[in-house]
Amino acid sequence: MRENINKVSQRGERLDALQDKTDNLAVSAQGFRRGANRVRKQMWWKDVKMRMCLIAGIIILILIIVIPAGMSS
């Protein structure tokens, strides 16, 4: 009988420990999700800026080529 009571008590302690670990894991997962979203947004903005610079460079290059060709005609 006492052995059963001890086993039930130990089981309760293990369940409490498991619940604590689960809570910690949930908090960690939420932090990871926030960090991943932040990095994704940063990379998206970096990509947008790179595309804008590339388009601006192409436009400037076209203007450099077209304007002198138009003046010599």
GROMACS .gro file of C-alpha atoms in nm:
model
   73
    1MET     CA    1   0.000   0.000   0.000
    2ARG     CA    2   0.275   0.246   0.092
    3GLU     CA    3   0.463   0.143  -0.215
    4ASN     CA    4   0.163   0.235  -0.430
    5ILE     CA    5   0.133   0.571  -0.256
    6ASN     CA    6   0.503   0.637  -0.317
    7LYS     CA    7   0.465   0.544  -0.684
    8VAL     CA    8   0.166   0.775  -0.724
    9SER     CA    9   0.360   1.055  -0.554
   10GLN     CA   10   0.661   1.001  -0.781
   11ARG     CA   11   0.435   0.990  -1.085
   12GLY     CA   12   0.285   1.324  -0.981
   13GLU     CA   13   0.632   1.474  -0.945
   14ARG     CA   14   0.730   1.346  -1.289
   15LEU     CA   15   0.412   1.490  -1.437
   16ASP     CA   16   0.488   1.827  -1.277
   17ALA     CA   17   0.840   1.819  -1.417
   18LEU     CA   18   0.704   1.726  -1.759
   19GLN     CA   19   0.454   2.012  -1.742
   20ASP     CA   20   0.735   2.256  -1.659
   21LYS     CA   21   0.942   2.129  -1.951
   22THR     CA   22   0.641   2.162  -2.181
   23ASP     CA   23   0.582   2.521  -2.071
   24ASN     CA   24   0.948   2.606  -2.126
   25LEU     CA   25   0.939   2.447  -2.470
   26ALA     CA   26   0.627   2.645  -2.563
   27VAL     CA   27   0.795   2.971  -2.458
   28SER     CA   28   1.108   2.881  -2.653
   29ALA     CA   29   0.902   2.794  -2.961
   30GLN     CA   30   0.722   3.127  -2.943
   31GLY     CA   31   1.055   3.311  -2.918
   32PHE     CA   32   1.193   3.116  -3.211
   33ARG     CA   33   0.885   3.196  -3.418
   34ARG     CA   34   0.920   3.568  -3.345
   35GLY     CA   35   1.288   3.562  -3.429
   36ALA     CA   36   1.224   3.373  -3.752
   37ASN     CA   37   0.958   3.624  -3.857
   38ARG     CA   38   1.191   3.913  -3.779
   39VAL     CA   39   1.471   3.759  -3.987
   40ARG     CA   40   1.229   3.684  -4.272
   41LYS     CA   41   1.115   4.049  -4.280
   42GLN     CA   42   1.474   4.173  -4.268
   43MET     CA   43   1.571   3.949  -4.558
   44TRP     CA   44   1.264   4.061  -4.756
   45TRP     CA   45   1.358   4.429  -4.710
   46LYS     CA   46   1.717   4.352  -4.805
   47ASP     CA   47   1.592   4.182  -5.122
   48VAL     CA   48   1.366   4.479  -5.206
   49LYS     CA   49   1.653   4.725  -5.157
   50MET     CA   50   1.882   4.514  -5.375
   51ARG     CA   51   1.624   4.500  -5.654
   52MET     CA   52   1.572   4.877  -5.634
   53CYS     CA   53   1.946   4.938  -5.658
   54LEU     CA   54   1.973   4.699  -5.951
   55ILE     CA   55   1.685   4.866  -6.136
   56ALA     CA   56   1.830   5.213  -6.067
   57GLY     CA   57   2.169   5.097  -6.196
   58ILE     CA   58   2.016   4.959  -6.515
   59ILE     CA   59   1.821   5.281  -6.573
   60ILE     CA   60   2.135   5.491  -6.521
   61LEU     CA   61   2.331   5.266  -6.756
   62ILE     CA   62   2.061   5.295  -7.023
   63LEU     CA   63   2.056   5.675  -6.983
   64ILE     CA   64   2.435   5.689  -7.017
   65ILE     CA   65   2.415   5.488  -7.340
   66VAL     CA   66   2.106   5.656  -7.491
   67ILE     CA   67   2.177   6.025  -7.416
   68PRO     CA   68   2.518   6.045  -7.592
   69ALA     CA   69   2.379   5.846  -7.887
   70GLY     CA   70   2.093   6.096  -7.919
   71MET     CA   71   2.327   6.398  -7.908
   72SER     CA   72   2.550   6.276  -8.189
   73SER     CA   73   2.255   6.243  -8.433
   0.00000   0.00000   0.00000
